[in-house]
mmCIF file of C-alpha atoms and ligand atoms in Angstrom:
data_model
loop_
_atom_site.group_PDB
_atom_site.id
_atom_site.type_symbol
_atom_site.label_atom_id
_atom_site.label_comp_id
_atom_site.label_asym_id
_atom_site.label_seq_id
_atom_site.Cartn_x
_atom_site.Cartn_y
_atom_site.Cartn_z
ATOM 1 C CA UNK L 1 136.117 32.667 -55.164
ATOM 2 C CA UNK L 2 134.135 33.543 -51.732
ATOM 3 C CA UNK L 3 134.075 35.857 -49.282
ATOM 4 C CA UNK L 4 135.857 33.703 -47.063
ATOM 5 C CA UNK L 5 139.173 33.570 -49.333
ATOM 6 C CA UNK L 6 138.577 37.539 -49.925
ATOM 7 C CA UNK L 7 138.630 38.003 -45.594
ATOM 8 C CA UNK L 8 141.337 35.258 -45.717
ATOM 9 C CA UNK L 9 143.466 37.511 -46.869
ATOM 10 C CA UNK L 10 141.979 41.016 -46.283
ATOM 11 C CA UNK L 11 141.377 40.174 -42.721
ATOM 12 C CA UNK L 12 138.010 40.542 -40.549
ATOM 13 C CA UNK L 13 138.281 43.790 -38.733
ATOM 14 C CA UNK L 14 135.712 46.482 -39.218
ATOM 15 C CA UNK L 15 135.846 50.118 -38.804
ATOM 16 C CA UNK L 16 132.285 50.889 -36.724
ATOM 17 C CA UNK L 17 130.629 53.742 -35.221
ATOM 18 C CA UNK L 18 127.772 54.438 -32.811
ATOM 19 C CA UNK L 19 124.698 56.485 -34.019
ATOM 20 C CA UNK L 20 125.387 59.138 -31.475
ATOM 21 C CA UNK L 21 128.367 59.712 -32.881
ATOM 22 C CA UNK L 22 128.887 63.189 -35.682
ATOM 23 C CA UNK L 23 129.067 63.166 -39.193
ATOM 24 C CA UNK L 24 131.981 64.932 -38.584
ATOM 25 C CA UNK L 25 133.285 61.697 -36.421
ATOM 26 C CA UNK L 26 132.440 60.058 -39.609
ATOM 27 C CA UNK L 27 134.545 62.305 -42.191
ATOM 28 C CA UNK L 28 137.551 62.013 -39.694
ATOM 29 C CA UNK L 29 137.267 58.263 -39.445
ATOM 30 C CA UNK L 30 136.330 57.843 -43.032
ATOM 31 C CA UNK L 31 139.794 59.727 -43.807
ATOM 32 C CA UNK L 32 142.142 58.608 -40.943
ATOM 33 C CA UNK L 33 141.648 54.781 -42.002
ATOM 34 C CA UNK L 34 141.453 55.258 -45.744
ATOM 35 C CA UNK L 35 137.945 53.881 -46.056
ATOM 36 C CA UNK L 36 134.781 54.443 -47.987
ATOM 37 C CA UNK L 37 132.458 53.400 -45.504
ATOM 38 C CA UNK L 38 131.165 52.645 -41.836
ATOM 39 C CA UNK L 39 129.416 49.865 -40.192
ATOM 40 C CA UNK L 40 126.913 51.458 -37.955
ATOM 41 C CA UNK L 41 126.762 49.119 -34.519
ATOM 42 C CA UNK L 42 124.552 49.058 -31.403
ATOM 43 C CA UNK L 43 125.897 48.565 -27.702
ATOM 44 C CA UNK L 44 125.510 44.406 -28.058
ATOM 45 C CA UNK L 45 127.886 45.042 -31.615
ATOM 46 C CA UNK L 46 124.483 44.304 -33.682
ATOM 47 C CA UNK L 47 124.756 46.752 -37.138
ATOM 48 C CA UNK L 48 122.047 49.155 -37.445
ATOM 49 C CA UNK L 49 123.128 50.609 -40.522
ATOM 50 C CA UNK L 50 126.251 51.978 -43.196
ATOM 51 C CA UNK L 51 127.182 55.185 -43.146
ATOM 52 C CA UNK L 52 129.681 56.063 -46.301
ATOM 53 C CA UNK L 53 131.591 59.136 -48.163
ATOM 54 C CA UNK L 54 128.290 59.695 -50.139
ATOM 55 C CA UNK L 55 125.746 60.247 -47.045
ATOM 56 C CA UNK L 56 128.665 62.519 -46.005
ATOM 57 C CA UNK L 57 128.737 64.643 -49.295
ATOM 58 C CA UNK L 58 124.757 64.738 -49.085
ATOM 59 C CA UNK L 59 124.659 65.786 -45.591
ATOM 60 C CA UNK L 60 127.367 68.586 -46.324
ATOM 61 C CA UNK L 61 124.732 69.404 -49.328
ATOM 62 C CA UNK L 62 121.632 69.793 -47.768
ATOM 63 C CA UNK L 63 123.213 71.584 -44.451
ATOM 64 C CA UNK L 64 126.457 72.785 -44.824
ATOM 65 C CA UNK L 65 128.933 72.814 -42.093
ATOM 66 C CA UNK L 66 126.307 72.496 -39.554
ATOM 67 C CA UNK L 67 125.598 68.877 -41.038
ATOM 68 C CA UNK L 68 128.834 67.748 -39.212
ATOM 69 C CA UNK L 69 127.157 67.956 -35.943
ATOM 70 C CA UNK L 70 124.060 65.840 -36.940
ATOM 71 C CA UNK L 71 124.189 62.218 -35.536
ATOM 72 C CA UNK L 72 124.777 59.288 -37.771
ATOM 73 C CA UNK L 73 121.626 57.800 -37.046
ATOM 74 C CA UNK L 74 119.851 60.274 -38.683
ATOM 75 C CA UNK L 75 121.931 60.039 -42.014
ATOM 76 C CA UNK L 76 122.604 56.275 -41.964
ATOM 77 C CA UNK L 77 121.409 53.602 -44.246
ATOM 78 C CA UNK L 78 118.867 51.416 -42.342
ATOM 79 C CA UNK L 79 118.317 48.751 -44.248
ATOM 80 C CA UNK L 80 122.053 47.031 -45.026
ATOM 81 C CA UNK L 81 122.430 44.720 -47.488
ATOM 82 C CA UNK L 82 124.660 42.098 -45.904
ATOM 83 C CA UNK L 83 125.623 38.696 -47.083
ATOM 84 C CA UNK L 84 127.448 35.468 -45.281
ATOM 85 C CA UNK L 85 130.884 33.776 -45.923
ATOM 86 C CA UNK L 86 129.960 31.589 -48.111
ATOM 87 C CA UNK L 87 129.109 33.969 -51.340
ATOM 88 C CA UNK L 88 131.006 33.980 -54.272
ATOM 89 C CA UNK L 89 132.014 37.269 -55.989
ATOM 90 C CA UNK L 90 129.756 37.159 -58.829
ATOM 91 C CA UNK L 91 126.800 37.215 -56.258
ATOM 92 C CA UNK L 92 128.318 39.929 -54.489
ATOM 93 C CA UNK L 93 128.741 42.464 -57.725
ATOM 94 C CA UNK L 94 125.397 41.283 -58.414
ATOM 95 C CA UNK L 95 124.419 43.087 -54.906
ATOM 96 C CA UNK L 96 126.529 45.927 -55.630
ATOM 97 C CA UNK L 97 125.476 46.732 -58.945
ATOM 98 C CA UNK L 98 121.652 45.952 -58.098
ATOM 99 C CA UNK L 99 121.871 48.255 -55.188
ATOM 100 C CA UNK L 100 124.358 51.140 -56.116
ATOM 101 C CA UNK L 101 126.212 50.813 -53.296
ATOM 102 C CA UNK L 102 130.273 49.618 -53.386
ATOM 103 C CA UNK L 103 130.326 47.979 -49.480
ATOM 104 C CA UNK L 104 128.859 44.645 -47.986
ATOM 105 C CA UNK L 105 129.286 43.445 -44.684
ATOM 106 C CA UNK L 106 129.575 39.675 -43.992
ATOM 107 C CA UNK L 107 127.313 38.719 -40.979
ATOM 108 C CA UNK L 108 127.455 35.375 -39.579
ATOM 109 C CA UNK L 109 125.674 33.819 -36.938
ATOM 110 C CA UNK L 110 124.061 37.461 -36.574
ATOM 111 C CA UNK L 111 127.560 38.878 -35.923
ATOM 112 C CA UNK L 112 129.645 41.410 -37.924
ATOM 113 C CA UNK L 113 132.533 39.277 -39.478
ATOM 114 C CA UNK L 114 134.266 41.857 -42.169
ATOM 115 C CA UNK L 115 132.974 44.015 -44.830
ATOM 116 C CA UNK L 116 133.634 43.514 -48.507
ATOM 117 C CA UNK L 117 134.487 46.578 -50.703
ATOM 118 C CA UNK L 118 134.488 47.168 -54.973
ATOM 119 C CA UNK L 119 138.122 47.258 -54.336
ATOM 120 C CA UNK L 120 138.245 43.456 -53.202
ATOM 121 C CA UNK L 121 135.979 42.803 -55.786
ATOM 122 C CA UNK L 122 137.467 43.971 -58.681
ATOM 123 C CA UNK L 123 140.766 43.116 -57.124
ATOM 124 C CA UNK L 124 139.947 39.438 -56.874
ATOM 125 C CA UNK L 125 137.911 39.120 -60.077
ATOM 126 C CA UNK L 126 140.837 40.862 -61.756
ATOM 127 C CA UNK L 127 143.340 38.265 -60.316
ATOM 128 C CA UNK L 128 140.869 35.095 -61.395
ATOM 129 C CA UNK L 129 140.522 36.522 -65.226
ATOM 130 C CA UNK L 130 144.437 35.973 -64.704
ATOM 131 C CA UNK L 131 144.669 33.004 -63.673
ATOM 132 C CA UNK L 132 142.178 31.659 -66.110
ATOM 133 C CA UNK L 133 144.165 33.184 -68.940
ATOM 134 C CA UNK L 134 147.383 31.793 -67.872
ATOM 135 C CA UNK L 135 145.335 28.131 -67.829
ATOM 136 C CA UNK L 136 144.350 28.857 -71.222
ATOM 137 C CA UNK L 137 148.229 30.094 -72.258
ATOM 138 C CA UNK L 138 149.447 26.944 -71.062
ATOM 139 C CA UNK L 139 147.195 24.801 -72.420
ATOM 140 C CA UNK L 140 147.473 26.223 -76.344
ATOM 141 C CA UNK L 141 151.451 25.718 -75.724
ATOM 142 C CA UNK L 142 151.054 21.929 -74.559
ATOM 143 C CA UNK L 143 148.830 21.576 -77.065
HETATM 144 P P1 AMP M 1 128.699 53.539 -51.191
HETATM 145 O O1 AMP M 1 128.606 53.342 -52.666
HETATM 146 O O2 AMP M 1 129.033 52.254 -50.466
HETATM 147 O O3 AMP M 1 129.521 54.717 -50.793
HETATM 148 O O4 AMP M 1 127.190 53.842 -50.671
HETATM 149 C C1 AMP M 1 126.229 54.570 -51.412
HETATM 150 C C2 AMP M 1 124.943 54.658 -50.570
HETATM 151 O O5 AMP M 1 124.467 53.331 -50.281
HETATM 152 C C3 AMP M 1 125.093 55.348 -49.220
HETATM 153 O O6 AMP M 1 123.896 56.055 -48.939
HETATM 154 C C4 AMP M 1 125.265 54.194 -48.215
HETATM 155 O O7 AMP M 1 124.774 54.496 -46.922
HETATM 156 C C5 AMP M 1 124.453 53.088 -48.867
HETATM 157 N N1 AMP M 1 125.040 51.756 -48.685
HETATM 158 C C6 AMP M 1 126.346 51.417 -48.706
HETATM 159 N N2 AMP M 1 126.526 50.106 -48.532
HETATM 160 C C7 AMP M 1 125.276 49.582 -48.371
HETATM 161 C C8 AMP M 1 124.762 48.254 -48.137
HETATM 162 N N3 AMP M 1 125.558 47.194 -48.042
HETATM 163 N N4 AMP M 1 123.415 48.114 -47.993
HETATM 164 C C9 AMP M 1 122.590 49.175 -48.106
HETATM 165 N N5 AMP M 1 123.003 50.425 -48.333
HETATM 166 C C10 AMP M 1 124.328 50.644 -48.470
#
């Protein structure tokens, strides 16, 4: 299964944020859509980084309440780990696991196209180990 079937289904939109923007604008977001994590944009929608619950907690850590008034860009993850439309899950916990993280956005053509979540994953891989037991159900009773 790819991405593409995942966002099929899922849908494409993604929650963003500027780096101006708070940490505090991120723990509201972060809460008012239900979400782990924020895509980090530029004015011409390129991402410059992921921003998620954890670089919240840290933030909160290192500088208490005052921490909600530092700008995402100086708490965000640089260096995203991104991957296209065309990966299949396996490749995708593979990036996960690899780099402790539990979000991926899909880029394409250099654009922001969705964002893939541990919840998807194990959602969809869940759903396949399914289906490939009911296969194998059906084919020991035909058998
Ligand atoms: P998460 O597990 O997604 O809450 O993220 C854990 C840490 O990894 C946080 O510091 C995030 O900023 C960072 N992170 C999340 N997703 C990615 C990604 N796709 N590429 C690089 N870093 C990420």
């Amino acid at each position: 299964m790819s991405v593409e079937h995942i966002l099929g289904e899922k849908g494409r939109d993604v929650v963003t944020i500027s780096p101006e923007q708070t940490i505090g604008d991120v723990a509201d977001m972060l809460s008012r859509h239900r979400i782990g994590a924020i895509v980090v944009t530029g004015e011409d929608g390129g991402v410059l980084g992921i921003v998620s619950e954890r670089d919240v907690v840290r933030a909160v850590a290192d500088g208490g309440g005052a921490a909600l008034q530092q700008p995402v860009g100086e708490r965000m993850t640089r260096r995203v780990v991104t991957c296209g439309l065309a990966a299949g899950i396996d490749e995708i916990m593979g990036l996960m696991t690899n780099g402790k993280f539990r979000h991926v956005p899909v880029v394409e053509g250099g654009r922001l196209g969705g964002i893939v979540s541990i919840g998807d994953v194990v959602k969809h891989r869940l759903a396949e180990v399914e289906a490939e037991h009911q296969a194998m159900r059906d084919y020991i009773a035909t058998a």
